[in-house]
Tab-separated table of C-alpha atoms in Angstrom:
chain	number	residue	atom	x	y	z
A	512	UNK	CA	11.321	-28.240	13.109
A	513	UNK	CA	13.757	-27.305	10.289
A	514	UNK	CA	16.959	-27.959	11.548
A	515	UNK	CA	19.780	-30.381	11.535
A	516	UNK	CA	21.785	-30.046	14.727
A	517	UNK	CA	25.510	-31.383	14.444
A	518	UNK	CA	28.374	-31.065	16.674
A	519	UNK	CA	29.423	-27.608	15.418
A	520	UNK	CA	26.616	-25.849	12.791
A	521	UNK	CA	22.745	-25.747	13.019
A	522	UNK	CA	21.075	-26.015	9.499
A	523	UNK	CA	18.336	-23.817	8.517
A	524	UNK	CA	16.174	-26.090	6.155
A	525	UNK	CA	12.739	-25.776	4.275
A	526	UNK	CA	10.069	-27.130	6.544
A	527	UNK	CA	7.391	-29.606	5.938
A	528	UNK	CA	4.142	-26.997	5.914
A	529	UNK	CA	1.328	-28.828	8.372
A	530	UNK	CA	-1.526	-28.074	6.170
A	531	UNK	CA	-0.076	-26.892	3.178
A	532	UNK	CA	0.708	-29.189	0.246
A	533	UNK	CA	4.117	-28.347	-1.386
A	534	UNK	CA	7.074	-29.814	-2.851
A	535	UNK	CA	9.117	-26.410	-2.426
A	536	UNK	CA	9.526	-22.820	-1.943
A	537	UNK	CA	10.924	-19.580	-3.160
A	538	UNK	CA	13.115	-17.856	-0.829
A	539	UNK	CA	11.233	-14.232	-1.176
A	540	UNK	CA	14.211	-12.339	1.240
A	541	UNK	CA	16.299	-13.053	3.583
A	542	UNK	CA	16.233	-10.468	6.846
A	543	UNK	CA	19.753	-11.050	8.002
A	544	UNK	CA	23.049	-10.839	5.914
A	545	UNK	CA	25.800	-13.471	6.211
A	546	UNK	CA	27.860	-12.618	9.226
A	547	UNK	CA	24.933	-11.038	11.291
A	548	UNK	CA	23.855	-12.450	14.570
A	549	UNK	CA	20.710	-13.795	14.895
A	550	UNK	CA	18.606	-14.700	18.271
A	551	UNK	CA	16.327	-17.571	18.859
A	552	UNK	CA	12.945	-17.109	17.536
A	553	UNK	CA	13.689	-13.922	15.308
A	554	UNK	CA	12.807	-14.499	11.752
A	555	UNK	CA	15.690	-14.893	9.469
A	556	UNK	CA	13.997	-15.219	5.997
A	557	UNK	CA	10.674	-14.973	4.292
A	558	UNK	CA	9.305	-18.181	2.178
A	559	UNK	CA	6.351	-18.258	-0.336
A	560	UNK	CA	4.647	-21.027	-1.224
A	561	UNK	CA	1.601	-21.346	-3.951
A	562	UNK	CA	-0.861	-20.169	-1.266
A	563	UNK	CA	1.037	-18.579	1.674
A	564	UNK	CA	4.170	-16.382	2.190
A	565	UNK	CA	5.529	-17.147	5.733
A	566	UNK	CA	8.504	-16.023	8.060
A	567	UNK	CA	10.858	-18.965	9.403
A	568	UNK	CA	12.154	-18.114	12.400
A	569	UNK	CA	15.745	-19.008	13.564
A	570	UNK	CA	15.793	-22.169	15.975
A	571	UNK	CA	19.264	-21.130	17.523
A	572	UNK	CA	20.909	-18.622	18.515
A	573	UNK	CA	24.538	-17.153	16.922
A	574	UNK	CA	25.795	-16.045	13.507
A	575	UNK	CA	24.526	-16.431	10.016
A	576	UNK	CA	27.429	-18.048	8.671
A	577	UNK	CA	26.019	-18.583	5.245
A	578	UNK	CA	23.400	-18.236	2.794
A	579	UNK	CA	22.795	-21.358	1.022
A	580	UNK	CA	19.534	-20.791	-1.025
A	581	UNK	CA	19.437	-16.713	-2.595
A	582	UNK	CA	16.627	-14.768	-3.069
A	583	UNK	CA	14.259	-16.328	-5.457
A	584	UNK	CA	15.269	-19.695	-5.572
A	585	UNK	CA	13.058	-22.372	-5.645
A	586	UNK	CA	13.808	-24.691	-3.048
A	587	UNK	CA	12.384	-27.953	-2.370
A	588	UNK	CA	10.983	-29.230	1.037
A	589	UNK	CA	14.001	-30.551	3.471
A	590	UNK	CA	16.975	-28.980	1.455
A	591	UNK	CA	18.994	-26.205	3.167
A	592	UNK	CA	18.621	-22.770	3.052
A	593	UNK	CA	21.360	-21.321	5.186
A	594	UNK	CA	23.803	-22.305	8.154
A	595	UNK	CA	23.682	-20.762	12.283
A	596	UNK	CA	26.413	-21.185	14.189
A	597	UNK	CA	29.392	-19.277	15.742
A	598	UNK	CA	32.429	-17.921	14.056
A	599	UNK	CA	35.086	-20.210	12.967
A	600	UNK	CA	32.955	-23.381	12.859
A	601	UNK	CA	33.235	-25.703	10.005
A	602	UNK	CA	30.646	-25.346	7.435
A	603	UNK	CA	29.206	-28.402	5.514
A	604	UNK	CA	29.494	-28.803	1.976
A	605	UNK	CA	26.119	-28.373	0.095
């Protein structure tokens, strides 16, 4: 799974692609803006590898508190894309 759950915030990370050997992805677009509500299982961001585009779903319900990786950014597998939680929660430093 592409999340890291702490006591406060869920960190959305670039997942390892099962059958696609890749070391990084490009952020194509965000479906939500910072401060928007998200539902668990709802597409949050579109990512692109050398071979395929795919949507990454929210692993948790809450608020998209921070977008860490901007559109067109090249993000290594395992690195953070954004943070989901509740308003007022403390965000990790990146």
